[in-house]
């Protein structure tokens, strides 16, 4: 050891600090490589979700861009045990909420589970359930557009992004029970929206 | 087998197809479905809706350009900061270059100024050489020359006695002139028959005559500065003699 040190002719403390610096650099490079590895595959999802939130291509791109830069800055606080997708979607959503469109959207009052909706919790299967034809993509997209934003958001996170309820609760800052009821309500609303359209086309 | 569970309520059904129910509940529902055709149909329908929603919800894709921009943003995060650094460095280099350019411009203007000034001095000197030119005041007497400038110049200067001048150096006369728009005394001397023009200007308002080249077009330019005057001599006489005259003139200013 001391031989190699003498051979290198570099004082120990100098080499120590330069090695530490080098390893810090490696760590930060690894860190950004980690970020790239985690974030890049989510780009289509983030863009899609951003588009559903903003309903505008330019705004969606800006939103994703801002999300990436915020996420990278906050990446040190990200813990490996947490779901990265939920973590970054949460950033996306919070960024959206502080945007002009987001603020305008959040002004709309959403009533959580108002009673007459609950009244329709009809346990018996209806013939319509089986009549709904889901091959009409355009009709379903229109129905999704007509959903109240909080219902649509929860449903899209569940069905499109395949985020678990507990993570949706984290993203939307609501209790898990509320996530469950919103998704259920969103599906019932979709059925109702789809039926008359299909009735016309049938 | 009693069916402990009623028909599925929508929330339970929804959570069931999402696989979000606790294991025990999940198993119980599966048992119910095995015996309840209606609920099984609803589950099937709900699963189909979920799949259709997944398809319909994947609706927006970024344009190739937007995708490229966003991909580059994620890929080049570390490089992006590096680019900011290099941009910063580039900005400093640019600033340094601009400073150098400004300094060199000032220097160049200085050279141009002194060049044009020495040309002006030389022109004035040459015009005194022409045969027809007679000084405005023709006198070898310093007591005539000096008072003549009173009221003509915004400053005064001393002239040494004829005896104090270097050997074979004679005051021939004087002119009121202007250098770069500033009034100046032009004293005409001869040293060994060589014509000498000596310009006396105020240091505070006159052009800087000190940084002039010492030789121009074969003429020697010599200068000295006193507390508030500048003295510049132009002649084709040998530099040592010119220097002696300038030195005497400069000394005369401090002796008063």
GROMACS .gro file of C-alpha atoms in nm:
model
  458
    1UNK     CA    1   0.000   0.000   0.000
    2UNK     CA    2   0.261   0.247   0.111
    3UNK     CA    3   0.475   0.124  -0.177
    4UNK     CA    4   0.211   0.201  -0.435
    5UNK     CA    5   0.148   0.531  -0.268
    6UNK     CA    6   0.515   0.614  -0.297
    7UNK     CA    7   0.509   0.494  -0.654
    8UNK     CA    8   0.220   0.721  -0.739
    9UNK     CA    9   0.391   1.008  -0.565
   10UNK     CA   10   0.058   1.154  -0.467
   11UNK     CA   11  -0.005   1.248  -0.105
   12UNK     CA   12  -0.272   1.029   0.049
   13UNK     CA   13  -0.514   1.308   0.139
   14UNK     CA   14  -0.504   1.447  -0.215
   15UNK     CA   15  -0.584   1.113  -0.366
   16UNK     CA   16  -0.860   1.062  -0.110
   17UNK     CA   17  -1.040   1.380  -0.198
   18UNK     CA   18  -1.001   1.331  -0.571
   19UNK     CA   19  -1.129   0.976  -0.539
   20UNK     CA   20  -1.423   1.096  -0.335
   21UNK     CA   21  -1.499   1.358  -0.597
   22UNK     CA   22  -1.474   1.100  -0.870
   23UNK     CA   23  -1.708   0.864  -0.688
   24UNK     CA   24  -1.950   1.152  -0.630
   25UNK     CA   25  -1.944   1.219  -1.000
   26UNK     CA   26  -2.001   0.853  -1.072
   27UNK     CA   27  -2.289   0.854  -0.825
   28UNK     CA   28  -2.451   1.155  -0.986
   29UNK     CA   29  -2.399   1.007  -1.331
   30UNK     CA   30  -2.553   0.681  -1.206
   31UNK     CA   31  -2.833   0.880  -1.050
   32UNK     CA   32  -2.919   1.054  -1.373
   33UNK     CA   33  -2.883   0.723  -1.555
   34UNK     CA   34  -3.132   0.583  -1.302
   35UNK     CA   35  -3.366   0.869  -1.373
   36UNK     CA   36  -3.340   0.815  -1.745
   37UNK     CA   37  -3.396   0.442  -1.705
   38UNK     CA   38  -3.708   0.501  -1.495
   39UNK     CA   39  -3.852   0.805  -1.664
   40UNK     CA   40  -3.797   0.738  -2.032
   41UNK     CA   41  -4.033   0.437  -2.058
   42UNK     CA   42  -4.304   0.647  -1.891
   43UNK     CA   43  -4.285   0.924  -2.147
   44UNK     CA   44  -4.585   0.803  -2.354
   45UNK     CA   45  -4.792   0.751  -2.037
   46UNK     CA   46  -4.703   1.089  -1.894
   47UNK     CA   47  -4.777   1.262  -2.222
   48UNK     CA   48  -5.110   1.082  -2.256
   49UNK     CA   49  -5.213   1.160  -1.901
   50UNK     CA   50  -5.098   1.520  -1.938
   51UNK     CA   51  -5.310   1.546  -2.253
   52UNK     CA   52  -5.618   1.417  -2.072
   53UNK     CA   53  -5.556   1.677  -1.801
   54UNK     CA   54  -5.479   1.973  -2.022
   55UNK     CA   55  -5.672   1.876  -2.336
   56UNK     CA   56  -5.408   2.057  -2.539
   57UNK     CA   57  -5.094   1.925  -2.711
   58UNK     CA   58  -4.869   2.222  -2.644
   59UNK     CA   59  -4.977   2.241  -2.281
   60UNK     CA   60  -4.929   1.867  -2.243
   61UNK     CA   61  -4.573   1.887  -2.372
   62UNK     CA   62  -4.497   2.179  -2.143
   63UNK     CA   63  -4.648   1.991  -1.853
   64UNK     CA   64  -4.439   1.679  -1.917
   65UNK     CA   65  -4.130   1.889  -1.965
   66UNK     CA   66  -4.185   2.071  -1.639
   67UNK     CA   67  -4.261   1.741  -1.470
   68UNK     CA   68  -3.930   1.596  -1.589
   69UNK     CA   69  -3.728   1.889  -1.468
   70UNK     CA   70  -3.907   1.898  -1.132
   71UNK     CA   71  -3.874   1.523  -1.094
   72UNK     CA   72  -3.504   1.530  -1.167
   73UNK     CA   73  -3.449   1.804  -0.914
   74UNK     CA   74  -3.647   1.607  -0.656
   75UNK     CA   75  -3.501   1.273  -0.759
   76UNK     CA   76  -3.266   1.263  -0.461
   77UNK     CA   77  -3.569   1.251  -0.232
   78UNK     CA   78  -3.719   0.963  -0.429
   79UNK     CA   79  -3.692   0.636  -0.242
   80UNK     CA   80  -3.640   0.315  -0.433
   81UNK     CA   81  -3.916   0.146  -0.233
   82UNK     CA   82  -4.182   0.383  -0.365
   83UNK     CA   83  -4.352   0.344  -0.698
   84UNK     CA   84  -4.169   0.570  -0.942
   85UNK     CA   85  -4.463   0.590  -1.178
   86UNK     CA   86  -4.696   0.704  -0.901
   87UNK     CA   87  -4.428   0.943  -0.777
   88UNK     CA   88  -4.379   1.112  -1.110
   89UNK     CA   89  -4.751   1.120  -1.198
   90UNK     CA   90  -4.809   1.289  -0.865
   91UNK     CA   91  -4.554   1.553  -0.966
   92UNK     CA   92  -4.726   1.586  -1.303
   93UNK     CA   93  -5.065   1.629  -1.142
   94UNK     CA   94  -4.947   1.880  -0.884
   95UNK     CA   95  -4.773   2.074  -1.159
   96UNK     CA   96  -5.094   2.069  -1.359
   97UNK     CA   97  -5.299   2.191  -1.063
   98UNK     CA   98  -5.081   2.500  -1.030
   99UNK     CA   99  -5.112   2.576  -1.402
  100UNK     CA  100  -5.372   2.814  -1.538
  101UNK     CA  101  -5.580   2.532  -1.686
  102UNK     CA  102  -5.540   2.332  -1.367
  103UNK     CA  103  -5.659   2.616  -1.148
  104UNK     CA  104  -5.959   2.670  -1.375
  105UNK     CA  105  -6.039   2.298  -1.363
  106UNK     CA  106  -6.013   2.278  -0.987
  107UNK     CA  107  -6.276   2.554  -0.953
  108UNK     CA  108  -6.539   2.304  -1.065
  109UNK     CA  109  -6.698   2.162  -0.755
  110UNK     CA  110  -6.702   1.787  -0.749
  111UNK     CA  111  -6.944   1.618  -0.516
  112UNK     CA  112  -6.807   1.299  -0.379
  113UNK     CA  113  -7.064   1.020  -0.394
  114UNK     CA  114  -7.383   1.219  -0.375
  115UNK     CA  115  -7.681   1.013  -0.258
  116UNK     CA  116  -7.885   0.961  -0.571
  117UNK     CA  117  -7.584   0.815  -0.746
  118UNK     CA  118  -7.547   0.575  -0.459
  119UNK     CA  119  -7.916   0.490  -0.499
  120UNK     CA  120  -7.844   0.341  -0.836
  121UNK     CA  121  -7.630   0.075  -0.673
  122UNK     CA  122  -7.854  -0.183  -0.813
  123UNK     CA  123  -7.708  -0.519  -0.744
  124UNK     CA  124  -7.907  -0.708  -1.000
  125UNK     CA  125  -7.738  -0.748  -1.334
  126UNK     CA  126  -7.908  -0.556  -1.608
  127UNK     CA  127  -7.947  -0.680  -1.963
  128UNK     CA  128  -7.778  -0.359  -2.079
  129UNK     CA  129  -7.458  -0.463  -1.909
  130UNK     CA  130  -7.428  -0.734  -2.165
  131UNK     CA  131  -7.562  -0.532  -2.451
  132UNK     CA  132  -7.293  -0.269  -2.438
  133UNK     CA  133  -7.071  -0.300  -2.734
  134UNK     CA  134  -6.727  -0.177  -2.661
  135UNK     CA  135  -6.584  -0.197  -3.008
  136UNK     CA  136  -6.689   0.159  -3.072
  137UNK     CA  137  -6.370   0.334  -2.972
  138UNK     CA  138  -6.492   0.682  -3.066
  139UNK     CA  139  -6.807   0.642  -2.859
  140UNK     CA  140  -6.602   0.536  -2.558
  141UNK     CA  141  -6.365   0.826  -2.602
  142UNK     CA  142  -6.660   1.067  -2.615
  143UNK     CA  143  -6.800   0.907  -2.301
  144UNK     CA  144  -6.463   0.944  -2.127
  145UNK     CA  145  -6.459   1.312  -2.224
  146UNK     CA  146  -6.801   1.358  -2.072
  147UNK     CA  147  -6.702   1.210  -1.740
  148UNK     CA  148  -6.649   1.448  -1.454
  149UNK     CA  149  -6.276   1.519  -1.432
  150UNK     CA  150  -6.215   1.358  -1.089
  151UNK     CA  151  -6.389   1.037  -1.202
  152UNK     CA  152  -6.206   1.027  -1.532
  153UNK     CA  153  -5.872   1.091  -1.365
  154UNK     CA  154  -5.913   0.803  -1.121
  155UNK     CA  155  -6.040   0.569  -1.391
  156UNK     CA  156  -5.759   0.651  -1.633
  157UNK     CA  157  -5.497   0.598  -1.363
  158UNK     CA  158  -5.652   0.262  -1.288
  159UNK     CA  159  -5.734   0.128  -1.633
  160UNK     CA  160  -5.486   0.304  -1.859
  161UNK     CA  161  -5.188   0.353  -1.631
  162UNK     CA  162  -5.260   0.042  -1.427
  163UNK     CA  163  -5.175   0.217  -1.104
  164UNK     CA  164  -5.285   0.039  -0.787
  165UNK     CA  165  -5.556   0.197  -0.571
  166UNK     CA  166  -5.313   0.280  -0.292
  167UNK     CA  167  -5.091   0.467  -0.536
  168UNK     CA  168  -5.388   0.642  -0.695
  169UNK     CA  169  -5.480   0.753  -0.342
  170UNK     CA  170  -5.127   0.891  -0.312
  171UNK     CA  171  -5.142   1.068  -0.647
  172UNK     CA  172  -5.485   1.221  -0.594
  173UNK     CA  173  -5.439   1.284  -0.222
  174UNK     CA  174  -5.762   1.105  -0.133
  175UNK     CA  175  -5.842   0.804   0.088
  176UNK     CA  176  -5.826   0.464  -0.077
  177UNK     CA  177  -6.200   0.414  -0.018
  178UNK     CA  178  -6.267   0.724  -0.223
  179UNK     CA  179  -6.047   0.590  -0.501
  180UNK     CA  180  -6.250   0.273  -0.505
  181UNK     CA  181  -6.584   0.452  -0.517
  182UNK     CA  182  -6.469   0.700  -0.781
  183UNK     CA  183  -6.357   0.422  -1.011
  184UNK     CA  184  -6.676   0.232  -0.961
  185UNK     CA  185  -6.882   0.544  -1.019
  186UNK     CA  186  -6.681   0.628  -1.330
  187UNK     CA  187  -6.758   0.286  -1.477
  188UNK     CA  188  -7.127   0.316  -1.405
  189UNK     CA  189  -7.131   0.662  -1.558
  190UNK     CA  190  -6.953   0.530  -1.866
  191UNK     CA  191  -7.218   0.263  -1.910
  192UNK     CA  192  -7.493   0.517  -1.881
  193UNK     CA  193  -7.322   0.741  -2.133
  194UNK     CA  194  -7.264   0.456  -2.374
  195UNK     CA  195  -7.613   0.314  -2.374
  196UNK     CA  196  -7.806   0.590  -2.553
  197UNK     CA  197  -7.529   0.628  -2.809
  198UNK     CA  198  -7.538   0.261  -2.882
  199UNK     CA  199  -7.914   0.270  -2.884
  200UNK     CA  200  -7.895   0.526  -3.165
  201UNK     CA  201  -7.646   0.329  -3.364
  202UNK     CA  202  -7.815  -0.004  -3.319
  203UNK     CA  203  -7.302  -2.444  -0.008
  204UNK     CA  204  -7.474  -2.134   0.111
  205UNK     CA  205  -7.399  -1.828  -0.088
  206UNK     CA  206  -7.275  -1.606   0.188
  207UNK     CA  207  -7.235  -1.318  -0.050
  208UNK     CA  208  -7.524  -1.133  -0.205
  209UNK     CA  209  -7.494  -1.026  -0.565
  210UNK     CA  210  -7.188  -0.809  -0.609
  211UNK     CA  211  -7.238  -0.441  -0.545
  212UNK     CA  212  -7.079  -0.220  -0.811
  213UNK     CA  213  -6.791  -0.099  -0.590
  214UNK     CA  214  -6.697  -0.454  -0.496
  215UNK     CA  215  -6.727  -0.572  -0.854
  216UNK     CA  216  -6.513  -0.285  -0.969
  217UNK     CA  217  -6.247  -0.352  -0.709
  218UNK     CA  218  -6.268  -0.724  -0.785
  219UNK     CA  219  -6.183  -0.684  -1.152
  220UNK     CA  220  -5.903  -0.448  -1.054
  221UNK     CA  221  -5.764  -0.717  -0.824
  222UNK     CA  222  -5.784  -0.475  -0.534
  223UNK     CA  223  -5.976  -0.684  -0.285
  224UNK     CA  224  -5.809  -0.860   0.006
  225UNK     CA  225  -5.734  -1.227  -0.065
  226UNK     CA  226  -6.019  -1.360   0.151
  227UNK     CA  227  -6.276  -1.140  -0.016
  228UNK     CA  228  -6.142  -1.218  -0.358
  229UNK     CA  229  -6.180  -1.591  -0.296
  230UNK     CA  230  -6.533  -1.550  -0.162
  231UNK     CA  231  -6.637  -1.362  -0.473
  232UNK     CA  232  -6.486  -1.622  -0.700
  233UNK     CA  233  -6.697  -1.881  -0.518
  234UNK     CA  234  -7.008  -1.667  -0.564
  235UNK     CA  235  -6.937  -1.619  -0.933
  236UNK     CA  236  -6.905  -1.991  -0.981
  237UNK     CA  237  -7.268  -2.027  -0.884
  238UNK     CA  238  -7.415  -1.697  -1.005
  239UNK     CA  239  -7.445  -1.665  -1.377
  240UNK     CA  240  -7.575  -1.308  -1.367
  241UNK     CA  241  -7.285  -1.182  -1.159
  242UNK     CA  242  -7.039  -1.373  -1.375
  243UNK     CA  243  -7.181  -1.194  -1.678
  244UNK     CA  244  -7.146  -0.858  -1.505
  245UNK     CA  245  -6.788  -0.936  -1.419
  246UNK     CA  246  -6.721  -1.031  -1.778
  247UNK     CA  247  -6.885  -0.713  -1.900
  248UNK     CA  248  -6.691  -0.502  -1.650
  249UNK     CA  249  -6.367  -0.664  -1.757
  250UNK     CA  250  -6.450  -0.584  -2.117
  251UNK     CA  251  -6.526  -0.223  -2.026
  252UNK     CA  252  -6.199  -0.200  -1.840
  253UNK     CA  253  -6.006  -0.331  -2.139
  254UNK     CA  254  -6.193  -0.096  -2.372
  255UNK     CA  255  -6.126   0.198  -2.141
  256UNK     CA  256  -5.758   0.112  -2.141
  257UNK     CA  257  -5.757   0.123  -2.521
  258UNK     CA  258  -5.965   0.436  -2.552
  259UNK     CA  259  -5.773   0.610  -2.280
  260UNK     CA  260  -5.444   0.562  -2.458
  261UNK     CA  261  -5.542   0.831  -2.692
  262UNK     CA  262  -5.276   1.098  -2.705
  263UNK     CA  263  -4.930   1.043  -2.838
  264UNK     CA  264  -4.671   1.316  -2.868
  265UNK     CA  265  -4.576   1.431  -3.216
  266UNK     CA  266  -4.238   1.297  -3.332
  267UNK     CA  267  -4.089   1.640  -3.265
  268UNK     CA  268  -4.235   1.663  -2.914
  269UNK     CA  269  -4.125   1.306  -2.845
  270UNK     CA  270  -3.773   1.390  -2.960
  271UNK     CA  271  -3.763   1.704  -2.746
  272UNK     CA  272  -3.888   1.528  -2.436
  273UNK     CA  273  -3.663   1.227  -2.490
  274UNK     CA  274  -3.365   1.455  -2.533
  275UNK     CA  275  -3.463   1.633  -2.213
  276UNK     CA  276  -3.460   1.310  -2.013
  277UNK     CA  277  -3.151   1.168  -2.184
  278UNK     CA  278  -2.944   1.480  -2.160
  279UNK     CA  279  -3.017   1.585  -1.806
  280UNK     CA  280  -2.648   1.566  -1.699
  281UNK     CA  281  -2.529   1.698  -2.033
  282UNK     CA  282  -2.784   1.974  -2.008
  283UNK     CA  283  -2.622   2.103  -1.692
  284UNK     CA  284  -2.282   2.058  -1.856
  285UNK     CA  285  -2.407   2.263  -2.147
  286UNK     CA  286  -2.516   2.538  -1.911
  287UNK     CA  287  -2.167   2.535  -1.762
  288UNK     CA  288  -2.002   2.548  -2.099
  289UNK     CA  289  -2.246   2.818  -2.205
  290UNK     CA  290  -2.148   3.010  -1.896
  291UNK     CA  291  -1.784   2.956  -1.979
  292UNK     CA  292  -1.856   3.062  -2.335
  293UNK     CA  293  -2.024   3.374  -2.205
  294UNK     CA  294  -1.716   3.456  -2.000
  295UNK     CA  295  -1.494   3.396  -2.297
  296UNK     CA  296  -1.720   3.620  -2.500
  297UNK     CA  297  -1.709   3.888  -2.236
  298UNK     CA  298  -1.331   3.862  -2.218
  299UNK     CA  299  -1.310   3.887  -2.596
  300UNK     CA  300  -1.541   4.188  -2.594
  301UNK     CA  301  -1.323   4.354  -2.329
  302UNK     CA  302  -1.010   4.282  -2.527
  303UNK     CA  303  -1.175   4.420  -2.837
  304UNK     CA  304  -1.283   4.732  -2.649
  305UNK     CA  305  -0.934   4.779  -2.507
  306UNK     CA  306  -0.775   4.725  -2.845
  307UNK     CA  307  -1.025   4.967  -3.001
  308UNK     CA  308  -0.936   5.228  -2.743
  309UNK     CA  309  -0.570   5.158  -2.813
  310UNK     CA  310  -0.627   5.172  -3.184
  311UNK     CA  311  -0.814   5.501  -3.148
  312UNK     CA  312  -0.529   5.625  -2.931
  313UNK     CA  313  -0.281   5.532  -3.203
  314UNK     CA  314  -0.502   5.691  -3.466
  315UNK     CA  315  -0.539   6.001  -3.251
  316UNK     CA  316  -0.167   6.032  -3.184
  317UNK     CA  317  -0.096   5.957  -3.546
  318UNK     CA  318  -0.328   6.229  -3.662
  319UNK     CA  319  -0.193   6.457  -3.389
  320UNK     CA  320   0.167   6.404  -3.493
  321UNK     CA  321   0.061   6.460  -3.852
  322UNK     CA  322  -0.101   6.785  -3.746
  323UNK     CA  323   0.211   6.891  -3.557
  324UNK     CA  324   0.423   6.808  -3.858
  325UNK     CA  325   0.190   6.995  -4.093
  326UNK     CA  326   0.208   7.302  -3.876
  327UNK     CA  327   0.583   7.274  -3.850
  328UNK     CA  328   0.618   7.237  -4.226
  329UNK     CA  329   0.397   7.538  -4.290
  330UNK     CA  330   0.631   7.752  -4.077
  331UNK     CA  331   0.918   7.643  -4.298
  332UNK     CA  332   0.769   7.782  -4.616
  333UNK     CA  333   0.943   8.102  -4.718
  334UNK     CA  334   0.633   8.317  -4.728
  335UNK     CA  335   0.528   8.235  -4.374
  336UNK     CA  336   0.611   8.497  -4.123
  337UNK     CA  337   0.538   8.453  -3.754
  338UNK     CA  338   0.257   8.658  -3.606
  339UNK     CA  339   0.504   8.796  -3.361
  340UNK     CA  340   0.857   8.836  -3.481
  341UNK     CA  341   1.087   8.875  -3.190
  342UNK     CA  342   1.389   8.718  -3.037
  343UNK     CA  343   1.301   8.882  -2.713
  344UNK     CA  344   1.112   8.671  -2.467
  345UNK     CA  345   0.979   8.992  -2.310
  346UNK     CA  346   0.800   9.065  -2.636
  347UNK     CA  347   0.685   8.718  -2.717
  348UNK     CA  348   0.539   8.621  -2.382
  349UNK     CA  349   0.315   8.929  -2.335
  350UNK     CA  350   0.189   8.890  -2.690
  351UNK     CA  351   0.012   8.569  -2.585
  352UNK     CA  352  -0.165   8.741  -2.296
  353UNK     CA  353  -0.534   8.742  -2.373
  354UNK     CA  354  -0.476   8.512  -2.665
  355UNK     CA  355  -0.420   8.197  -2.460
  356UNK     CA  356  -0.615   8.075  -2.161
  357UNK     CA  357  -0.286   7.996  -1.987
  358UNK     CA  358   0.057   8.146  -1.951
  359UNK     CA  359   0.404   8.005  -1.979
  360UNK     CA  360   0.759   8.115  -1.918
  361UNK     CA  361   1.031   8.163  -2.170
  362UNK     CA  362   1.392   8.125  -2.070
  363UNK     CA  363   1.646   8.403  -2.116
  364UNK     CA  364   1.834   8.395  -2.442
  365UNK     CA  365   2.144   8.313  -2.242
  366UNK     CA  366   1.971   8.015  -2.082
  367UNK     CA  367   1.896   7.860  -2.419
  368UNK     CA  368   2.128   7.588  -2.546
  369UNK     CA  369   2.416   7.700  -2.768
  370UNK     CA  370   2.326   7.829  -3.113
  371UNK     CA  371   1.957   7.818  -3.027
  372UNK     CA  372   1.756   8.128  -3.110
  373UNK     CA  373   1.393   8.231  -3.059
  374UNK     CA  374   1.266   8.367  -3.390
  375UNK     CA  375   0.906   8.444  -3.316
  376UNK     CA  376   0.573   8.288  -3.223
  377UNK     CA  377   0.228   8.206  -3.355
  378UNK     CA  378  -0.104   8.144  -3.195
  379UNK     CA  379  -0.225   7.812  -3.320
  380UNK     CA  380  -0.466   7.536  -3.243
  381UNK     CA  381  -0.403   7.174  -3.182
  382UNK     CA  382  -0.710   6.952  -3.194
  383UNK     CA  383  -0.921   7.260  -3.147
  384UNK     CA  384  -0.734   7.370  -2.838
  385UNK     CA  385  -0.532   7.694  -2.837
  386UNK     CA  386  -0.159   7.648  -2.832
  387UNK     CA  387   0.148   7.866  -2.844
  388UNK     CA  388   0.373   7.788  -3.135
  389UNK     CA  389   0.726   7.907  -3.058
  390UNK     CA  390   0.968   7.918  -3.345
  391UNK     CA  391   1.334   7.850  -3.277
  392UNK     CA  392   1.636   7.776  -3.480
  393UNK     CA  393   1.908   7.537  -3.373
  394UNK     CA  394   2.212   7.543  -3.603
  395UNK     CA  395   1.991   7.690  -3.879
  396UNK     CA  396   1.738   7.411  -3.833
  397UNK     CA  397   1.387   7.529  -3.784
  398UNK     CA  398   1.224   7.413  -3.463
  399UNK     CA  399   0.855   7.437  -3.383
  400UNK     CA  400   0.767   7.419  -3.017
  401UNK     CA  401   0.404   7.379  -2.922
  402UNK     CA  402   0.295   7.471  -2.574
  403UNK     CA  403  -0.050   7.358  -2.466
  404UNK     CA  404  -0.243   7.324  -2.147
  405UNK     CA  405  -0.224   6.977  -2.004
  406UNK     CA  406  -0.578   6.971  -1.871
  407UNK     CA  407  -0.760   7.070  -2.189
  408UNK     CA  408  -0.510   7.005  -2.466
  409UNK     CA  409  -0.460   6.677  -2.647
  410UNK     CA  410  -0.217   6.434  -2.498
  411UNK     CA  411   0.110   6.506  -2.668
  412UNK     CA  412   0.326   6.292  -2.449
  413UNK     CA  413   0.252   5.960  -2.613
  414UNK     CA  414   0.361   6.074  -2.957
  415UNK     CA  415   0.602   5.877  -3.166
  416UNK     CA  416   0.950   6.025  -3.149
  417UNK     CA  417   1.013   6.025  -3.522
  418UNK     CA  418   0.779   6.096  -3.805
  419UNK     CA  419   0.869   6.145  -4.170
  420UNK     CA  420   1.230   6.209  -4.073
  421UNK     CA  421   1.139   6.479  -3.819
  422UNK     CA  422   1.208   6.436  -3.454
  423UNK     CA  423   0.926   6.493  -3.213
  424UNK     CA  424   1.023   6.556  -2.854
  425UNK     CA  425   0.796   6.635  -2.570
  426UNK     CA  426   0.794   6.721  -2.204
  427UNK     CA  427   0.527   6.784  -1.950
  428UNK     CA  428   0.528   7.024  -1.661
  429UNK     CA  429   0.273   7.061  -1.388
  430UNK     CA  430   0.012   7.208  -1.618
  431UNK     CA  431   0.175   7.246  -1.957
  432UNK     CA  432   0.281   7.021  -2.237
  433UNK     CA  433   0.573   7.111  -2.454
  434UNK     CA  434   0.625   6.941  -2.788
  435UNK     CA  435   0.906   7.023  -3.025
  436UNK     CA  436   0.923   6.923  -3.391
  437UNK     CA  437   1.237   6.961  -3.594
  438UNK     CA  438   1.482   6.797  -3.827
  439UNK     CA  439   1.767   6.891  -3.596
  440UNK     CA  440   1.951   6.611  -3.420
  441UNK     CA  441   1.747   6.469  -3.133
  442UNK     CA  442   2.002   6.555  -2.863
  443UNK     CA  443   1.989   6.927  -2.944
  444UNK     CA  444   1.610   6.921  -2.961
  445UNK     CA  445   1.599   6.743  -2.630
  446UNK     CA  446   1.823   7.010  -2.476
  447UNK     CA  447   1.585   7.285  -2.589
  448UNK     CA  448   1.279   7.102  -2.461
  449UNK     CA  449   1.452   7.046  -2.130
  450UNK     CA  450   1.535   7.414  -2.094
  451UNK     CA  451   1.181   7.516  -2.180
  452UNK     CA  452   1.037   7.270  -1.932
  453UNK     CA  453   1.275   7.392  -1.665
  454UNK     CA  454   1.172   7.750  -1.729
  455UNK     CA  455   0.814   7.667  -1.633
  456UNK     CA  456   0.907   7.546  -1.288
  457UNK     CA  457   1.140   7.834  -1.217
  458UNK     CA  458   0.863   8.092  -1.193
   0.00000   0.00000   0.00000
